[in-house]
Amino acid sequence: MVFSIQASDGSNAYTNLTAVADETPTLTSSTLLTLAKGPIADADFDGDVDRDDITAISLTIGGTATTSKSFISAVDASARTITLSSAATAATISYKTADTVFEIDQAAPTVTVTPASGATVTDQSPFLRLVFDEDEYPGDSYKTVTITKAVLTNPDASTTDIASSFVSADNIDFLYSATDLALGAYTLTISATDFAGNALTDSATTFTVAKRTASIALRPGWNLVSIPGTPADTAVGTAIANANIDIVTTYDPTTAGGWLTAVRGSDGTFSGTLTTVDGSKGYWVHTSTFDPLTVDVPGLTAGSASAPAQYKLVQGWNLIPVSTNDLTVTTRDADDYLTGLSWSRIIGYSNSNNAFTSILPDGADTVSVGQGYWVYLKTAGTLVP
């Protein structure tokens, strides 16, 4: 907010206003003029900054020159803008600026929280970020805030005071690095004050920490699938939790006979030569329903003592996965996915039409995350998904 104070030195000389004559303003748009100097003064001291405070204006509207102030529909003193009621192609303007400016801040700060309210995060050590918006008006120079309360309500209803754990380089953008959060629903309650003492009180954001899961669509019968990463528990009976899946088999050319199979018995448990499943292979899965295969896949986490995946493949046929650390990715270019490998053919399978498909190198074909594929290598190599 801008105040022009009418003060005289006794000789009717007013010294707190500065005249600007015949400025050619920036035509920000055909109806918006942006002045070079400011703030625009309340030259007539009537308490409002409007068209009457513009000393003179010359406009070209519709090819016709005019000096009428009637085309001024609004004046923003702090933003230094003049809005016109009609489009202009040229303008010249004279006005006065205020030498003494007071900033009045009457609004409480607002905050944007990450994770957003209602969000689900699949990292048990997430960053909690607070970005405060205290930029109340153009030219506002007091934008910082002080956090007075930051309380995290945990899934078990206990609370943790984390106000002192937030760090900031500018007292606007604050960050807290959480560690080992339990699974479940959380509420983050924030209070803060700005430089003028305006308070944001008990702004609440809810979010949920959940396991990182991959859901793989299945159809009744045989499906050629893969797990897009290493499961949290690789035991076949745990990773393959869908009770409608009765057979899981894979091909491992490094073992005698190549084939490994697990069959679910009448007691609901698997038995056979396949005891574990992971992200390194494709799997033939037999099921009786459309229920998906859902697997907990933790993925890479910051600071963890684990390297990205790499899978050794042999010369000849390999039953490979399509893996990713980004579960939002659904397909990969085949050549990109097999970068560094000398391959001659990929074979996939579609349960929906009971058909095999063939992919050759140097094409535009894609492979789907969560599906399994046969690939023939000319020489042994390493798949780096």
Phi, psi and omega in degrees: 000139183243129174248134169256124184258123181276111181225141182238148177271010180101345179245022180063027175261121180260121189249001183264008177238145178239128181277139173239122186247138170052047175279141172263102186285166175282128175276084180302323169211178183295342181239011181228121178255132176247122184275156183281332185238166180176183357289155179292132186274153169279080191295332181262005174054041179258006178092353179232145172257110184216197183298332181292343180269357175274122185297312180200152178215142176231122185235153168245111184236121181060031180083000182247133178280142179211151175243015183283132176282354183295341179280353177276117181260337180201149176230128176250108187296314184287319181283348180062042181238149175235124179262133180257151178277345178224154182290136179240151178251348179202152181204147170226139187217145173238140184199181178235147177250153179270128180280331181247123185236132175249136176257125179246121183242110181242003185254140176288150177293154172248161184223140172251125185251137171238124007292150178292157180299131181090356183283156172244127178248145183249023176241122182279000173231064185277164169271134171256124185239135176240124175240114183269142177248101180242017179275082192284331185205157178303132181088001178300120181254005179242089189246357185274158179225164174240125177285123179256344179203133172212103185238129178256117176270120187275168181302332180270012178077358173287163182236151178230125177277113183243015184303316183283352182271347176285137178239153181207146176267344185223005183059028173235313182251115185245147183224139174229127180263104180280154179225138172051048176290142176289157176290142177138190186266138181234153171233126177254120182250124187239136168231146182204158175234150177264183184300328182273358179092001176292139189245135165264125188240123171051053172282119188252136176231132179250142175209164184237135173261121184229164175294150176275113185238148173250132179247121185247120182293140178230156172232154178306138182106206182273136177230137177259107190231175172211161177260121187283052180146172180281126179296156176299325175229118186273355178301132187302323181288338178269312181293321178263077186275345179295111186292345180277350175277120184250345179220134173228128180219149179216169181243122177235101185293351180270356179252157179298130180083337175083319189265138176234135186222142172236132181239132180279127180274180181294339178275001177088358181257155178271148172216156180137194184278344177263111183250340179225154174231149179210193183268010186268352187222165166267157183225137166276124183236129179251130181219165182251359184224179175269003181299134183286165171265117181248125186230135174285119182233097185300322181073183179287142175229150181299133177082357182283149180273062180215142180264158174301160186291148169210138186234125178285132179238152182259165170294136183106209184276138175226143176260103192253159174269170163244102188253157178201151173268353178248101185287356173279345177282132182249334179221157174227143172298132186300315180294321178295318182296324183260025179307133178091354180253144176263098185237155182243339181196144170243140176235124176247172182225137176246118178291329186296329177235012177051052184222146174266145178238151183241138179235132178252158180297160173063033176246193180253014184286155178239159171245150188258133177298133181093355176257158175254154181216146166277136174224137179256121179259137175287326176221155178298151181195188181238126175274123177243095188299000000 
